[in-house]
Amino acid sequence: MLAIPSAPRIDARKRAALKRQQFQKAEFAEQDYPHRMNFYIIPPTGDVTLEQFEEWGIARLKVLAELEACQFRNKTPAETEEYMRPILAKHLPLSTNSSRSSEISLERKRDHYSHWILRLAFSSTKDLRQRFARLETQLFKLRIQQDDLRERKSFIDSLPMSWEMVSDEEKSMWLDDLKAATNCIKTDEESWFKCEWENVPDLVERRQVLLKKGKAYVHVREQMGMVVNEFSRQLESGLELAGRFLPRMDEDNRLAPVLHHLSQSFVAPDAGYAESSSLSDIANINAASIDGYSQHFPLCMQNLHRELRKNSHLKHFGRLQYTLFLKGIGLNMQECIAFWRKSFKLMTDDKFKSEHLYNIRHSYGDVGGDANRRGRGYTPYSCQKLLTEPLPSGGQQHGCPYRTYSPDNLITLLQNVGVTDKELLKGVREDVGKQRYHIACNRVFESAHKNEIKKVKEESLWPASELDTILHPNDYFKRSFLLKNLGKLQSGDIGVDGPSHTMASPEEDGVSAQPVEEAPKIAFISGHIDITNDQFFQHYSSRLKTSITAGHNFILSTAKGADTLALEYLLSQGVEPSRITVYIARPVDPRKGGPVDLEKYTARGLRVEVVDGWHAERDVEMTKASDYDVLWVRPEEETKLLYGKKYRVGRVSGTQKNLKRRVRLRSEKLAK
Amino acid sequence: MPHAVSPERESAATPEDTTVEDAPTQEDNPGGDDDVDMADALAEPDTKPAGNALEDMFDDDDEEEDEFSSSAPSRPDNSSQPAAPISTKFSDPENLRQFYQRLCPFRPLFQWLNHSANPQPDFTNREFSFWLPGNKVRRYLSFPSADLLKRQCVQMTPERFEIGPQYSVNPKDRKTIKNASAFRPIMKELVFDIDMTDYDPIRTCCSGTKICSKCWQFIVMAIKVVDAALREDFGFQHILWVYSGRRGAHAWISDKRAREMDDSKRKAVANYLEILRGNENGKRLGLRRPLHPHIARSLKLLDPYFQNEVLNDQDPWQSTEQAEKLLNLLPDKSLTDALKKKWDSSADRSSNQKWIDVNSMAEAGSLSTLSTTQLRDVRQDIRLEYTYPRLDAGVTKTTNHLLKSPFVVHPGTGRVCVPIDMRSLEDFDPFAVPVVTDLIAEIDEWDQKQGANMSDEDRSKVQDWQKTSLKSYIEYFKGHVASLLKEEGKGKRGREDEGMEF
């Protein structure tokens, strides 16, 4: 594992000692863990298998995700503790010393290692670091509170913090002053410790300590807070360091995918936005169809849509929120630009170009800094984000209406969008009164889809996880859309085929009375020939998964890189070889190309299509033969770096051409 | 007693107040009168690059003087007095040159800021700013030694100079470094500024820039309280209190621990000491009970002052309107109504009597709903309101804040900013503080009297400052610096010993 230097605050002598500890004992050294709690100052040095590495990381991740969910659902500390107890026991048990469990050392090792595994996984971006530090601190707090008194004390005593308990003699001398200074009431424990006042500036500032000659006398009740603060401070600086060291680890291609996967799945529960929320592959989402889809939008987005239609304008944050949502449901950038252009009826082209175009492109990661492009723009906002951002001021419409509207206005708004059930509105009013905005939203959703949900539940069409609380506007849309089209999905009316279909029971077909004769959609997989495994993993796998579950067929070429990786990936995912067609270009000029080896593919049960011409001709055929693309174009900046001197400005890659061709083809079709 | 000074000086000082000190229309100096915040002053164009060679100064000396005198009439004239005679009074370049040349104790100042006999970054990387006539400020000056600081002062005759923090890089090189964040303040004395203006709501004798021996007592109280807290609570030892030249006092704490505090710790100390918060009319105390030991101690210190200096001398609730203030501080409607009635009927009751009335009527019970402890708390709050130090906390909170150096001349009063000897704080009389013009006369007088009876050799041994009334102040300051250097020496040796272990 990557050895990350310990937090910088530790003084040079101690650091040297730590280093010695880190390296001298050789990598086989197993640490022993005298305490249940751990400050995670020293990175683990023992060996673990890759499986353990991933498994342990995932277990801890699960715990952190649940902890975050508690926070999001406004659970009180007591409720959180109650809720977390079984989860902790299952995924990350930590027995006390007194339990005499034989598992103690393994449990503690797991705790230690998993912390450091996640530390690596979440040190890459500032957002991740902050979130990780916040949740780890919460976990630490939760656990130290559960710790039994004696063990907590011995743990705290073991920490490298410079404080000492106030002796009885001193205590009796200053008792009144101590009590007065620390606001210690009768029922409080009469126990204090002292440290340099510089260690507790915030307590000094609030006059919560007794000061004597530069020493601060602190009441023990503050001690735990100080330990937690110190933990959080050390973790934050450790993460900062790890972030800086991370690039040096890129070499290791065994860990990188695991870490990447871990950090990705950490993003999901919060942002809640998975690419599978996008319906672009299965439904035709374009500028013109947004009006039709808007009935499936959650109130926040419906509201924005209505305002936009009413005023032909939206203020900045509203635009941003809505653009990202549309991006999330699968509206591509060109269509999104078209959407806004048409929506801002009253605006001149010049004004639109100068004031709005860039922002839309920025949201999609088409322009902007390297980080923005690499991240493909911003992530669609989650409910959490909408519920925590500052309230909109006059004329602004962004945010969650359940929160931003007064209850009366909210009810009017709901009635306007067709929610009229008195009981339901009463429930909404109650929820909103208790500030449970997302519960209110879910209530409206559940009522609107009562019948479908019942059906799905009865026939267990969807896994239960697909029906839990909605925490993301894009989830709301997807679920609403899929539920409303439960019947139609099979009938092929809208040419949509969601993942739900694969789970549909046979009688479903009977209802729609239409056999599955509709030809499955065809995905055209293309990409760069020099793509790395990591990039493939990042940009292709989840999209391919969606297509696989939707039962689509695939076409790809014989090219190296993306195509080859995709072929292997599809086969490894258990896709029938007959669902995959390999396109082979046969050059007209035989001098340039060797004989084509069809056997190589047919032998594996794959279909083969031969196109006369070069790869450009081949690609044209492939676009024509398919319904949509699965591709990724490397951002310009990255290409520049990759090719160095060989980089040519304005070069358009084949993949990029594929993308453009598709857009052209679609618009031609629309024109007809 | 400003009334004691000659009418001529009085008339000269008044317009000076408005033009130099408190003129709000001057483009710089929006904060206070004695200090300048970094951000404010950054906007002030440097009249010259900071590190200009001294030779250059000699060359264009005359030219600069021309520049200043020519710029004087053009600045916004918000006094009826012509500008020229004012600047010739105390900030007259010749007087100042004499002062810097012969009297200002640069050597001890250097040691005090440098913490060692040999120049080290504590001094060489420290920012100085010069205030030149017309409220021009030159920021980010730095000097390799005491002599060079002195030469520059003699050369440019700033009305005053201010001391800032030691920076990570020599301030004059700040523009040469690529990374702007590499230029940051790393060390400065912990400073406090107590200014009479903050007491205007509770003093009756004077207001604004005026001061008399009655209201000087507020400063004495403040010094006592802050000094006690700094020594007893924070354990600081090297505290220098300095008269600010007109109506306030500064504290400089040179303990190593204090110098190295970051902004958050400075803020913590400032807020620890500050209990009066809120605006002019509604200072809210919101103290919890039992009182924090610091506040309890302060109250004990302040109680005698409340009786004598506040109730008797200031008589703050004399008139009906003034008494209204007191009534507003009492949280009980029936009590205030009764008191109001009583005082309306007998109009000439003194503050002292009114204070007794509050107590007796509240204790009578029938008129008040206040319990004994509530009454005690209210009375404590009122006493604190009228006696507790009012700090200009902004000065304390940031490391990069500049503060006027000790031993410079206050341009409004001509008084030298002398240190206050804490052993005889009560005896310190701001009106007995030497005035720069008198000091120069004192030298001449000494030369004629005592000097006349001495041999040439003996006479040459006596330095100019020793011939004046500045002598006791400089000697006190030297003693302060010596004890600081002694402590530093110890600390340094200790650190070096520790270093040997590596």
mmCIF file of C-alpha atoms in Angstrom, chain A residues 12-13 177 179-183 196-198 201-202 204-215, chain B residues 231-235 257 261 265 267-269 271-272 274-275 287-288 290-293 295 498 501-502:
data_model
loop_
_atom_site.group_PDB
_atom_site.id
_atom_site.type_symbol
_atom_site.label_atom_id
_atom_site.label_comp_id
_atom_site.label_asym_id
_atom_site.label_seq_id
_atom_site.Cartn_x
_atom_site.Cartn_y
_atom_site.Cartn_z
ATOM 1 C CA ALA A 12 9.861 16.143 13.812
ATOM 2 C CA ARG A 13 11.023 13.793 16.489
ATOM 3 C CA ASP A 177 -13.329 29.489 40.009
ATOM 4 C CA LYS A 179 -16.976 25.851 38.389
ATOM 5 C CA ALA A 180 -17.711 29.435 37.493
ATOM 6 C CA ALA A 181 -15.360 29.451 34.543
ATOM 7 C CA THR A 182 -16.458 26.216 32.963
ATOM 8 C CA ASN A 183 -20.147 26.681 33.667
ATOM 9 C CA GLU A 196 -1.886 25.126 26.969
ATOM 10 C CA TRP A 197 -4.582 27.671 26.194
ATOM 11 C CA GLU A 198 -3.478 27.747 22.557
ATOM 12 C CA PRO A 201 -8.749 28.891 21.413
ATOM 13 C CA ASP A 202 -12.445 28.506 20.742
ATOM 14 C CA VAL A 204 -11.029 30.636 25.490
ATOM 15 C CA GLU A 205 -12.883 32.865 23.111
ATOM 16 C CA ARG A 206 -16.199 31.896 24.660
ATOM 17 C CA ARG A 207 -14.791 32.143 28.176
ATOM 18 C CA GLN A 208 -15.566 28.477 28.848
ATOM 19 C CA VAL A 209 -12.289 27.702 30.539
ATOM 20 C CA LEU A 210 -10.390 28.925 33.536
ATOM 21 C CA LEU A 211 -7.090 30.528 32.602
ATOM 22 C CA LYS A 212 -4.124 30.556 34.903
ATOM 23 C CA LYS A 213 -0.747 31.734 33.653
ATOM 24 C CA GLY A 214 -1.373 30.512 30.152
ATOM 25 C CA LYS A 215 -2.804 27.156 31.156
ATOM 26 C CA ARG B 231 -0.528 38.554 33.251
ATOM 27 C CA GLU B 232 -2.642 36.311 35.424
ATOM 28 C CA ASP B 233 -4.745 34.500 32.862
ATOM 29 C CA PHE B 234 -2.487 34.273 29.854
ATOM 30 C CA GLY B 235 0.771 34.388 31.745
ATOM 31 C CA ARG B 257 4.275 32.960 22.861
ATOM 32 C CA MET B 261 0.015 33.686 17.805
ATOM 33 C CA LYS B 265 -5.647 32.977 18.666
ATOM 34 C CA LYS B 267 -9.165 36.773 17.973
ATOM 35 C CA ALA B 268 -9.678 34.394 20.889
ATOM 36 C CA VAL B 269 -7.777 36.675 23.258
ATOM 37 C CA ASN B 271 -12.986 38.150 22.436
ATOM 38 C CA TYR B 272 -12.055 36.734 25.808
ATOM 39 C CA GLU B 274 -14.260 41.922 25.180
ATOM 40 C CA ILE B 275 -17.574 41.750 26.969
ATOM 41 C CA LEU B 287 -22.978 37.297 30.812
ATOM 42 C CA ARG B 288 -23.698 33.982 32.363
ATOM 43 C CA PRO B 290 -21.755 32.748 38.104
ATOM 44 C CA LEU B 291 -19.464 35.279 36.524
ATOM 45 C CA HIS B 292 -16.355 33.983 34.830
ATOM 46 C CA PRO B 293 -13.380 34.512 37.168
ATOM 47 C CA ILE B 295 -14.992 39.153 34.918
ATOM 48 C CA GLU B 498 17.152 20.901 22.539
ATOM 49 C CA GLU B 501 19.637 16.083 20.410
ATOM 50 C CA PHE B 502 18.956 15.609 16.751
#
